XYZ file of C-alpha atoms in Angstrom:
596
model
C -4.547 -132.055 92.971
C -7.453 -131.995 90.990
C -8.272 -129.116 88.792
C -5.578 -126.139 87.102
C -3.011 -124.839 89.256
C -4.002 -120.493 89.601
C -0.774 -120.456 90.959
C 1.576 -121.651 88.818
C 3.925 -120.015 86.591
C 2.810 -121.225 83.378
C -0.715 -122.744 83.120
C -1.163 -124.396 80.082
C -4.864 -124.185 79.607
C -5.986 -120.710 80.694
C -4.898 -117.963 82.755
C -2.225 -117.746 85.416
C -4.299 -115.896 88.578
C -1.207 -116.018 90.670
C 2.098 -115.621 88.955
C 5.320 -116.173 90.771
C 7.610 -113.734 90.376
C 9.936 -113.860 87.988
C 12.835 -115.348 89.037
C 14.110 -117.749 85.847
C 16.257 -120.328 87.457
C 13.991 -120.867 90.494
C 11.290 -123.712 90.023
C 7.518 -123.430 89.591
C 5.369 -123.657 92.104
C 3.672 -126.082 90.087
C 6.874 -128.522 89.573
C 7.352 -127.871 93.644
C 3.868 -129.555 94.175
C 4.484 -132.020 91.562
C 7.967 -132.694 93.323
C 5.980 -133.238 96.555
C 3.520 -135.311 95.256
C 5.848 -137.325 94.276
C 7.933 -137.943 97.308
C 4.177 -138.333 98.959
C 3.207 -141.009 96.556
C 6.869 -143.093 96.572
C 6.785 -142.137 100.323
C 3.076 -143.541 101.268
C 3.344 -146.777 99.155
C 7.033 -147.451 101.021
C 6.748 -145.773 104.346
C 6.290 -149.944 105.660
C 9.444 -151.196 103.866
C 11.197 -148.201 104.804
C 10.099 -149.130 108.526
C 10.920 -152.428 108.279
C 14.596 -151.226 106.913
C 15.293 -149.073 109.482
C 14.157 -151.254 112.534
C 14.959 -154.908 111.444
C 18.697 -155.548 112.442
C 21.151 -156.694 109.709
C 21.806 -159.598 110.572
C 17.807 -160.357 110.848
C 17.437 -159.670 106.726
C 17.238 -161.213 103.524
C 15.619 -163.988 101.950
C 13.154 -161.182 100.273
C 11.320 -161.750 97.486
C 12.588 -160.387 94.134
C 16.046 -159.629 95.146
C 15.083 -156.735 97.907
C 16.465 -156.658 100.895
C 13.136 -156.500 102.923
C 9.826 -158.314 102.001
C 7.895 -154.606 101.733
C 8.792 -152.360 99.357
C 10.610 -149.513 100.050
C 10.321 -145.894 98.851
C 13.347 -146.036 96.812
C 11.500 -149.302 95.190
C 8.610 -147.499 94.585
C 10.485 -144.545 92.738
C 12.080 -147.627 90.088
C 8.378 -148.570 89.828
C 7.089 -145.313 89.054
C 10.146 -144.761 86.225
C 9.244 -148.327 84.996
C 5.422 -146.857 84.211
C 7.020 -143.505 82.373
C 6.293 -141.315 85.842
C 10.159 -139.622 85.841
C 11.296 -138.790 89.225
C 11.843 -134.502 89.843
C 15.099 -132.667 88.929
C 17.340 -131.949 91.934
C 16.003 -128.422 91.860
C 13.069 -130.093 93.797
C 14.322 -132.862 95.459
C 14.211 -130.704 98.505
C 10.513 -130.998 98.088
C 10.283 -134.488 96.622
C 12.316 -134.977 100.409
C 9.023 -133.108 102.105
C 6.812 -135.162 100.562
C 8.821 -138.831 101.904
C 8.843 -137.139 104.928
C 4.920 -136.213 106.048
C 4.444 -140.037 105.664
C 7.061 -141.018 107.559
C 6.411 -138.810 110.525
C 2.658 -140.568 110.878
C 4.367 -144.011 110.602
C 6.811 -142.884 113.727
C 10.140 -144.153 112.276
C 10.597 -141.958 109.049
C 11.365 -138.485 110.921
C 14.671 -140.299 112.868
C 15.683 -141.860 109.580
C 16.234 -138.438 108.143
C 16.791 -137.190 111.051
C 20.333 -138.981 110.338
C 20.569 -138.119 106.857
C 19.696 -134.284 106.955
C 20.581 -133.314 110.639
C 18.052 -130.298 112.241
C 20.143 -127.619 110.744
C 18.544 -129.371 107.247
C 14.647 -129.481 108.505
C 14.092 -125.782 107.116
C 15.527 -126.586 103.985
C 12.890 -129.777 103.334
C 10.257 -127.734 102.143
C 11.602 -124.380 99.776
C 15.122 -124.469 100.229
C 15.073 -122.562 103.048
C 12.519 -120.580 102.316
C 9.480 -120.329 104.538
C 6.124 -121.401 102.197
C 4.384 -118.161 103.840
C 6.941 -115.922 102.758
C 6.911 -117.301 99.291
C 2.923 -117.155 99.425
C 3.582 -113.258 100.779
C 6.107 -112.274 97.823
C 3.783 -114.410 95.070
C 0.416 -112.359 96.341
C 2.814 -109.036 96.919
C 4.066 -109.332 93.019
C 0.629 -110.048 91.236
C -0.916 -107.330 93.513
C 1.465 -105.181 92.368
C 1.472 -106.007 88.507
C -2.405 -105.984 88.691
C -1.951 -102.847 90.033
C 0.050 -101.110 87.590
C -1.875 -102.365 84.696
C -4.789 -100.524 86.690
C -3.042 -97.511 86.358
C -1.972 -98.102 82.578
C -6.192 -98.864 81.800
C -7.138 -96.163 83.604
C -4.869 -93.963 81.498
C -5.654 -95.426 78.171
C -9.313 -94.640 79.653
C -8.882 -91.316 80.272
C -6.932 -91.228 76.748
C -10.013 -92.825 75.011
C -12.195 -90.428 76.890
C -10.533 -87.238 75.432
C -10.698 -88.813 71.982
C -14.752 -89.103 72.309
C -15.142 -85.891 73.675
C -13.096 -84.426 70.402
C -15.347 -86.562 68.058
C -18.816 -85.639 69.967
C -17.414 -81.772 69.514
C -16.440 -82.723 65.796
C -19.872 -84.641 65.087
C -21.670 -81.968 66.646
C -20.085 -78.946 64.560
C -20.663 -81.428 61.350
C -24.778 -80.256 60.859
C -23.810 -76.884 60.779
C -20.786 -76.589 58.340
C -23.275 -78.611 55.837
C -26.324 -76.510 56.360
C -23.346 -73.557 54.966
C -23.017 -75.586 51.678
C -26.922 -75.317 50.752
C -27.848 -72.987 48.163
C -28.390 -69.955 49.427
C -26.341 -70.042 52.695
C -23.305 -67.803 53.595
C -21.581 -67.199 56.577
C -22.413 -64.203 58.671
C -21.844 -63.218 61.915
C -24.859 -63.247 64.797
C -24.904 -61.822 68.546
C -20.718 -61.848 67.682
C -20.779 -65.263 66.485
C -19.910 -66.405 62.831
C -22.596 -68.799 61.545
C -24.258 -70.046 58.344
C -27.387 -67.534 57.365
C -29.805 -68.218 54.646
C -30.975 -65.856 52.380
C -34.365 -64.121 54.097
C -37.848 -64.278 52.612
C -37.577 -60.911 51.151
C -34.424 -61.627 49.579
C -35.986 -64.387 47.836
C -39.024 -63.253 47.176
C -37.192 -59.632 45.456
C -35.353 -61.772 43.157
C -38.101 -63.818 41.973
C -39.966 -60.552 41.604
C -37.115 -59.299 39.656
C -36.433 -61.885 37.260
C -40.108 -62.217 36.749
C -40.272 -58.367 35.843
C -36.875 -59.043 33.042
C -39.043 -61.769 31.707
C -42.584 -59.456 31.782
C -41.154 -56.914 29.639
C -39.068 -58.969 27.594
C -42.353 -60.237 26.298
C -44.058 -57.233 25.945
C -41.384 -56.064 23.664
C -41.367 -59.151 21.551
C -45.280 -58.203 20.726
C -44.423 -55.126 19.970
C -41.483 -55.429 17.894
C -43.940 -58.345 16.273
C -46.719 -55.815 16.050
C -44.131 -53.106 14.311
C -43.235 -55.626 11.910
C -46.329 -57.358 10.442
C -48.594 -54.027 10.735
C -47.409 -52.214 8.550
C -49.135 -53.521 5.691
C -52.132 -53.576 6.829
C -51.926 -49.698 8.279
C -50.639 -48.364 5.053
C -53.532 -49.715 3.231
C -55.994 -48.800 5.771
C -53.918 -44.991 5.289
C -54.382 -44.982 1.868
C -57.998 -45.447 2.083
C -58.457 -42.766 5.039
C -56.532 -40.281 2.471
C -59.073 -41.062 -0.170
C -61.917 -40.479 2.525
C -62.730 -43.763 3.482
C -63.755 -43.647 7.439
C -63.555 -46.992 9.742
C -67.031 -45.684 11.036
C -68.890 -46.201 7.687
C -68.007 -49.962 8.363
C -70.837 -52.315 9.441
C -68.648 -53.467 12.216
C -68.392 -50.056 13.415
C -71.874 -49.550 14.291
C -72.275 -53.323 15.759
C -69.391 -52.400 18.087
C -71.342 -48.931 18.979
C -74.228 -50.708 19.452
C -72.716 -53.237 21.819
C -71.198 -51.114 24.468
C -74.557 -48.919 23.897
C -76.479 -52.742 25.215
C -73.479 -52.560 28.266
C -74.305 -49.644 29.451
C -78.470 -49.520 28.796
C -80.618 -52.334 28.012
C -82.184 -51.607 24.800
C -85.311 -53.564 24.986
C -86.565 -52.084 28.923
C -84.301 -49.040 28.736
C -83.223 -49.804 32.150
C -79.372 -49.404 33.256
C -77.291 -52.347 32.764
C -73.810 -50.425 33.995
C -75.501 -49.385 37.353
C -71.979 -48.958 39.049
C -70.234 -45.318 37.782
C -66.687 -46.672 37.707
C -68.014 -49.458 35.003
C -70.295 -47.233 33.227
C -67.634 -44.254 33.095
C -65.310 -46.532 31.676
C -67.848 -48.204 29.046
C -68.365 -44.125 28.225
C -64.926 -43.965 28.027
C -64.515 -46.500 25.263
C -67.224 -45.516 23.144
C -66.169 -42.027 23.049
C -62.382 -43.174 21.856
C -64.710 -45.017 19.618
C -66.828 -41.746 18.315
C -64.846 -39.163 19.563
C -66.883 -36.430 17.349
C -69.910 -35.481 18.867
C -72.988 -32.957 18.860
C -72.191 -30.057 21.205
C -75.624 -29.149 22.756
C -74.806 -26.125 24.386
C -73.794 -24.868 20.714
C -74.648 -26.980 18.490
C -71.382 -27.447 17.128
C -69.970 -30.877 15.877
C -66.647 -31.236 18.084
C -63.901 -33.662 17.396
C -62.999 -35.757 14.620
C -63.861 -39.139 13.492
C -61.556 -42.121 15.299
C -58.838 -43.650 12.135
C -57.559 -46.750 12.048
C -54.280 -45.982 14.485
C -56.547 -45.100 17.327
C -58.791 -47.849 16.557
C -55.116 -50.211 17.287
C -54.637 -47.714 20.457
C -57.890 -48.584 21.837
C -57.340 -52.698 20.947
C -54.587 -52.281 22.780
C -55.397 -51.784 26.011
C -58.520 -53.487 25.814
C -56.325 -56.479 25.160
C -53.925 -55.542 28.320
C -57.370 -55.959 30.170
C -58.456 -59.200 28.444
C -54.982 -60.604 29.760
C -55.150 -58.947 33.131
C -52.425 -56.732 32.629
C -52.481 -53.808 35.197
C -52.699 -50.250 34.054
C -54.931 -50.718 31.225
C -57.020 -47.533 32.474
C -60.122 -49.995 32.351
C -59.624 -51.873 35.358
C -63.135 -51.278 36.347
C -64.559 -53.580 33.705
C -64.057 -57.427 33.771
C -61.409 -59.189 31.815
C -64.108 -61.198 29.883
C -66.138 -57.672 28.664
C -62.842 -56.354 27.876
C -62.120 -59.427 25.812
C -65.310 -59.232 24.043
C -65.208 -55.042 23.240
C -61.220 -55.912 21.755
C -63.156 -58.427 19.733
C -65.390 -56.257 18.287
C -63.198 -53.095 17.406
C -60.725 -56.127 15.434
C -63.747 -57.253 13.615
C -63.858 -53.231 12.233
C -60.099 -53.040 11.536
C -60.607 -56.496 9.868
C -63.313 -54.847 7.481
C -61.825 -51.708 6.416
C -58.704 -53.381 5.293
C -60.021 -56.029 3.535
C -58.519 -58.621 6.184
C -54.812 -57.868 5.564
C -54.349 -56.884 9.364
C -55.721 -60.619 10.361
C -51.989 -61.161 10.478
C -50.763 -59.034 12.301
C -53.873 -59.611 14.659
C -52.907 -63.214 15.195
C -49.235 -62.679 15.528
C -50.417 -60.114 18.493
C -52.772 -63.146 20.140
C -49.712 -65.387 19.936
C -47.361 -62.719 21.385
C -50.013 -62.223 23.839
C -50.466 -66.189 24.881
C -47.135 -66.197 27.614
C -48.620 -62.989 29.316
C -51.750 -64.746 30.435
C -49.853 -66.506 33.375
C -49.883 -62.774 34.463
C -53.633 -62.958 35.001
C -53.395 -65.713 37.630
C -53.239 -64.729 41.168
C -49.451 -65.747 41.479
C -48.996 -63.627 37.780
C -50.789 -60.714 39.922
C -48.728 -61.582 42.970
C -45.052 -61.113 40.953
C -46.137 -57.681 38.749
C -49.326 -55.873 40.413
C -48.221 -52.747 41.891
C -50.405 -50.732 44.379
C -50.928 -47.583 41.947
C -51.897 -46.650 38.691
C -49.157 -44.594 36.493
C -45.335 -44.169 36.622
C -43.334 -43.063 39.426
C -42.590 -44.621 42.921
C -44.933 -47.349 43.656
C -45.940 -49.754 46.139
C -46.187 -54.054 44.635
C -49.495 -55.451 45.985
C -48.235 -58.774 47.329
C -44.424 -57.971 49.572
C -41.662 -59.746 48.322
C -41.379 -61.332 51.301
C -44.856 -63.217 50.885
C -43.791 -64.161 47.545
C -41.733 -67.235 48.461
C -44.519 -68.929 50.460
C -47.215 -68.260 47.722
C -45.069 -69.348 44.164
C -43.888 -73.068 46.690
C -47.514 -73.415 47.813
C -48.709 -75.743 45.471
C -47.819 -77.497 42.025
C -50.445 -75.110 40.162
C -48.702 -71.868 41.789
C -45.075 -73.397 41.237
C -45.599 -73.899 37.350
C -47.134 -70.312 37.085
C -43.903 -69.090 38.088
C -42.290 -71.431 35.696
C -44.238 -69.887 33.294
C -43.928 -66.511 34.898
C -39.922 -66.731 34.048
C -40.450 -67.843 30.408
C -40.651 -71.776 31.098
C -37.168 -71.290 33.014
C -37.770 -74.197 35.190
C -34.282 -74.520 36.149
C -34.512 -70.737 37.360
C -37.691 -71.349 39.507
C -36.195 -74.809 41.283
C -33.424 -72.872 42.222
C -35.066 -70.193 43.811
C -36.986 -73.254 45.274
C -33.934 -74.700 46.816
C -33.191 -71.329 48.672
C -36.465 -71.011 50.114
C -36.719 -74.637 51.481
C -33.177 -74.040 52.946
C -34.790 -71.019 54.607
C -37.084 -73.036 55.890
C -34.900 -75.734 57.116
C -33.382 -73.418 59.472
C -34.706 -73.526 62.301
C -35.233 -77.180 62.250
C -32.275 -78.594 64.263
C -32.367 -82.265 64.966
C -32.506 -84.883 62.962
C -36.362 -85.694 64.139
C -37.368 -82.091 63.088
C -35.704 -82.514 59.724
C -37.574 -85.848 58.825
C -41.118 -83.883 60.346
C -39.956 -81.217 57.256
C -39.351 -83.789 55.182
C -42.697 -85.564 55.302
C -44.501 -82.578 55.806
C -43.496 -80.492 52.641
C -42.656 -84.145 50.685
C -44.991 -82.801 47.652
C -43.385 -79.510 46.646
C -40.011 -80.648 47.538
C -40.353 -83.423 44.948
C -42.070 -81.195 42.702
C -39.364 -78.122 42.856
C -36.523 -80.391 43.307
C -35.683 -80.003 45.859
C -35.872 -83.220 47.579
C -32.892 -84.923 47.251
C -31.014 -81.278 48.550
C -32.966 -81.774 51.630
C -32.920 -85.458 52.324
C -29.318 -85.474 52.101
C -28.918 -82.671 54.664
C -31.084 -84.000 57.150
C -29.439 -87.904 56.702
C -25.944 -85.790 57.395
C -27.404 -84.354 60.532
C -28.881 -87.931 61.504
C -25.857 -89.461 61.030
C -23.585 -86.961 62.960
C -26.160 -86.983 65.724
C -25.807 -90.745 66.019
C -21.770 -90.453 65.965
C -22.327 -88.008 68.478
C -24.363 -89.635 70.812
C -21.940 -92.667 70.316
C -18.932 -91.086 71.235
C -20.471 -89.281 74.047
C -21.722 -92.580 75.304
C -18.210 -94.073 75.000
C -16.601 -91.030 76.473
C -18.992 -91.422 79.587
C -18.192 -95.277 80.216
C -14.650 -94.774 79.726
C -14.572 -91.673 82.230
C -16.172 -93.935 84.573
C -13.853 -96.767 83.610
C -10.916 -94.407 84.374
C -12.528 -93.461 87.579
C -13.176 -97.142 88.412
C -9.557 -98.113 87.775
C -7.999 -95.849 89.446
C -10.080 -97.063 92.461
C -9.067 -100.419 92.132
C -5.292 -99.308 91.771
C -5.736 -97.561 95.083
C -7.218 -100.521 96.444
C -4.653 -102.577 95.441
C -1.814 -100.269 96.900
C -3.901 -100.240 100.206
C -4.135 -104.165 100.083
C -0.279 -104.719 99.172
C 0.789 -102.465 102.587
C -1.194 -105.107 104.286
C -0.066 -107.767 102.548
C 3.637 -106.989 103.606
C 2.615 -106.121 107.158
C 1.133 -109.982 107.538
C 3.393 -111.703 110.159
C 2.176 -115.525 109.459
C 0.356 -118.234 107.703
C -2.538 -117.305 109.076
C -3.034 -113.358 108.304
C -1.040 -113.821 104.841
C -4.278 -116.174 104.012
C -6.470 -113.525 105.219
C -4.899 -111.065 102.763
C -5.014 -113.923 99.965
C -9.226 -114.185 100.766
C -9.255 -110.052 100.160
C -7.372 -109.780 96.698
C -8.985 -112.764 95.274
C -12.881 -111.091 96.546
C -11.119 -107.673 94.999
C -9.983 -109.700 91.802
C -13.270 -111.311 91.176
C -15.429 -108.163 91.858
C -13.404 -106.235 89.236
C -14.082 -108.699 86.593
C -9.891 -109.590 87.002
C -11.083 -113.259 87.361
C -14.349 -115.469 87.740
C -16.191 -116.789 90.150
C -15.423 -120.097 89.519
C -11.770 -118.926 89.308
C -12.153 -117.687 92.870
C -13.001 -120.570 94.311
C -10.299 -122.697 93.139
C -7.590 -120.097 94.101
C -9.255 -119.941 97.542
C -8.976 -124.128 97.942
C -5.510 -123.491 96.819
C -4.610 -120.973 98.898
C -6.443 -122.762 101.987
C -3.950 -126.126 101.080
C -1.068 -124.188 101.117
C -1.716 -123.027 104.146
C -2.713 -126.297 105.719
C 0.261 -127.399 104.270
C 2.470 -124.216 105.682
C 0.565 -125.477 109.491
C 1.780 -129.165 108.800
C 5.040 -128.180 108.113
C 5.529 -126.125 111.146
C 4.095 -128.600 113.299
C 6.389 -131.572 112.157
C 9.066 -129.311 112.650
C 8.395 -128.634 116.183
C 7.953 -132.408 116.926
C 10.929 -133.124 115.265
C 13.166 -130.236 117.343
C 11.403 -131.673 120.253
C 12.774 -135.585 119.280
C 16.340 -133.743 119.041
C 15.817 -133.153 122.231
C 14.838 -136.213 124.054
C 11.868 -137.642 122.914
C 10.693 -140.586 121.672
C 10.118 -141.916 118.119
C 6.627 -142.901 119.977
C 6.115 -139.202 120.613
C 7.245 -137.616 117.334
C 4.544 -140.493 115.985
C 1.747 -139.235 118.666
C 2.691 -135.236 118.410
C 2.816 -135.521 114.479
C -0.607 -137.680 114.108
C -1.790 -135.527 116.337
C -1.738 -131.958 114.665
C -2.627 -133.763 111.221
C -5.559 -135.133 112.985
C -6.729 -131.550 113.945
């Protein structure tokens, strides 16, 4: 038979579609066919010698060629030829149907079925074929068992299915809880507890933005005391000489610088040349007043005539630097807010050039110290300096800061220009300012919960991450949320197909149930082959075999039950010779049928 037998018990090239069951010490179908072959093969090339033994009297033989007793050869002379050429003849577990396969033959040829007829008797036809076992039956109890084993490893896939399924779910719940549990590792983050859930929570805006402010104010005064502990130390020099001279009654006002200065804020507040005002605004010219009076604070009384006050000295000629200074730099609550910082910074310059003069340059010194003391507190003038110390009003108490905390965050991470005036701001403490950084940009990254809103953040705020680094903080968070959203989606996707796979399965194991009741309700050749046609469809449409694989188990299936008809039929002629017929008629009846 040409191709691989799908029904044998052990196929060596490929798959066995159609197991026997297993019995050990009964045969294979596949020797059984080879068995019969071989009786048809010995049988066709001697059915004519075996004719011409049975018929031709005994007297009537010999004088055959090669030592035979009749001139054809018979089928037990074809068997030595076939051992001659290496083709062994079956082991007597078969010979019943190596017998089968002499006997179709013989039957056509009309003289074979009363030959055996004498050798086996009828109680020996139904052994000819299985050993007296019907070929339906065995073809019912071969499709019965694989049913059933394909069946039961139905029911073992579709629990390992539902097994794997449980095992995604876990991993999509795991994956899922991953984004959150590293969000609570970011600088900044601790766990709190929202609408009764616990849950990672950032520090807010005006958290951040308070502590900036606060470190910003430690810093702020830190400096301010430096200058003056600077200004304590290299002043006083230069004041006890200037003291000396003001006890011999030397007066900074005699200086030439003195006068210049006078004569400046005098131009500020009235143009000398047209006489017109110049400090047409009261708030600028009451503070221009205000500073040449602390300048000449004796004056003519008219109403009396009286000279009032006494002549400025050299300590309230520092005083009065002082604060014009604080103004210069854009320090608040310099009382002379209402004059620019660049007039201010002009006016200090001129009441230095008089404390220069009256003594004799030895407080140049302590002047430049105070300019170099004074450098770090310009950052204070920008608008983020404002931003971090401006408060709302003027003298001590309770007081309101001009910018909220919580809009301090947004304006320090702005841009490069604003982040490095906060560096600056906290005394070059960059390390301070990039952490603060962090915890604002994990703010931030909040409410941003996918992986494709994290990689928006990422390119959108690319520059001042890179620049506060805080980059590589945030990358990394949003590849770990990537990453568990693609393990998630994975095993979700795997839980789905093996849900359906367990669903599937267990379909096909009830099919298979359904199919073996009718399997063991089929009564003959004919409906078992029916049955055979449904589980191979089932088999192929669940992916248990292929097409092709089909196919050839259907041709098989349909010969075995030509095969099963054949069988039946010689049977019934040869019952029928038993009793009375005709070697003529088991020859027509036989032919006939085969013929069909």
């Amino acid at each position: 038979m040409a191709g691989r037998d799908l029904l044998a018990d052990e196929a060596p090239k490929g798959r066995n579609l159609l197991p026997e069951p297993a019995t050990p010490k009964e045969p294979s179908f596949g020797e059984k066919a080879g068995a019969f072959a071989y009786g048809l093969g010995t049988s066709t090339l001697g059915s004519l010698g075996d004719i011409e033994e049975f018929v031709v009297p005994p007297q009537l033989k010999g004088g055959a060629p090669m030592g035979r007793e009749t001139y054809l050869p018979t089928t037990k002379d074809i068997q030595k030829a076939y051992g001659a050429v290496g083709i062994p003849k079956p082991r007597s577990d078969v010979s019943g149907y190596q017998t089968a396969g002499e006997f179709a033959p013989a039957v056509a040829a009309g003289g074979k079925a009363l030959y055996e007829l004498g050798k086996y008797g009828v109680g020996k036809i139904g052994k000819l074929m299985s050993g007296g076992k019907d070929l339906a039956e065995q073809l019912k109890g071969i499709t019965s068992g694989r049913i059933g084993e394909e069946a039961e490893k139905a029911g073992t896939r579709a629990k390992t299915a539902e097994s794997r399924a449980g095992a995604a779910e876990q991993i999509a719940e795991r994956e899922a809880g991953k984004p959150g549990a590293a969000y609570g590792q970011l600088p900044g983050v601790t766990v709190g507890t929202e609408a009764g859930m616990a849950k990672p929570i950032p520090q807010s805006l005006d958290e951040i933005g308070s502590s900036i402010k606060s470190k910003v104010d430690q810093q702020y005064k830190a400096l301010k005391q430096t200058r003056e502990a600077n200004a304590q130390k290299y002043k006083k020099a230069a004041f006890d000489f200037a003291l000396n001279k003001e006890k011999a009654g030397a007066k900074v006002d005699q200086t030439k610088s003195f006068e210049n200065a006078v004569n400046e804020i005098n131009a500020a507040i009235t143009n000398p040349d047209t006489k017109l005002a110049v400090a047409s605004v009261d708030t600028i010219k009451n503070q221009l007043l205000q500073i040449r009076r602390a300048l000449k604070p004796q004056y003519l009384d008219e109403t009396t005539g009286v000279v009032r006050g006494k002549p400025v000295s050299f300590e309230g000629l520092e005083t009065l630097r002082r604060f014009l200074r604080d103004r210069a730099s854009g320090l608040p609550e310099t009382g002379f807010d209402a004059i620019s910082q660049q007039q201010a910074g002009k006016l200090a310059k001129s009441v230095e050039n008089i404390m220069s003069e009256f003594s004799d340059k030895k407080i140049n010194k302590f002047l430049d110290q105070y300019k170099k003391d004074s450098e770090p507190l310009r950052v204070f003038q920008t608008k983020v300096g404002k931003a971090l110390v401006d408060e709302q009003l003027v003298g001590k108490g309770a007081n309101y800061a001009t910018v909220p905390a919580q809009s301090i965050p947004a304006k320090v991470f702005k841009s490069k220009e604003d982040f490095r005036a906060l560096v600056d701001a906290l005394g070059g403490d960059i390390n301070l300012a990039r952490q603060e950084a962090q915890k604002y940009f994990t703010a931030q990254m909040e409410s941003r919960k996918t992986g494709e809103q994290l990689q928006a953040f990422l390119r959108d705020n690319r520059t001042m991450l890179k620049e506060t680094g805080a980059y590589d903080m945030a990358d990394k968070y949003a590849k770990s949320v990537i990453d568990a959203e693609k393990r998630g989606t994975r095993a979700t996707e795997m839980g789905k197909a093996r849900t359906t796979t367990a669903a599937e399965q267990k379909a096909l194991q009830e099919n298979l149930a359904l199919l073996n009741t009718d399997v063991e309700r089929a009564r003959d050749i004919g409906e078992i082959n029916q049955q055979v046609v449904k589980m191979a469809n089932l088999f192929e449409q669940n992916k248990l075999i292929t097409v092709g694989e089909r196919d050839q188990l259907l041709r098989q299936i349909n010969q075995i039950t030509d095969l099963q008809k054949k069988k039946e039929a010689m049977q019934r002629v040869i019952k029928w010779v038993l009793g009375g017929g005709t070697a003529y008629g088991a020859y027509s009846g036989a032919t006939s049928y085969i013929k069909d």
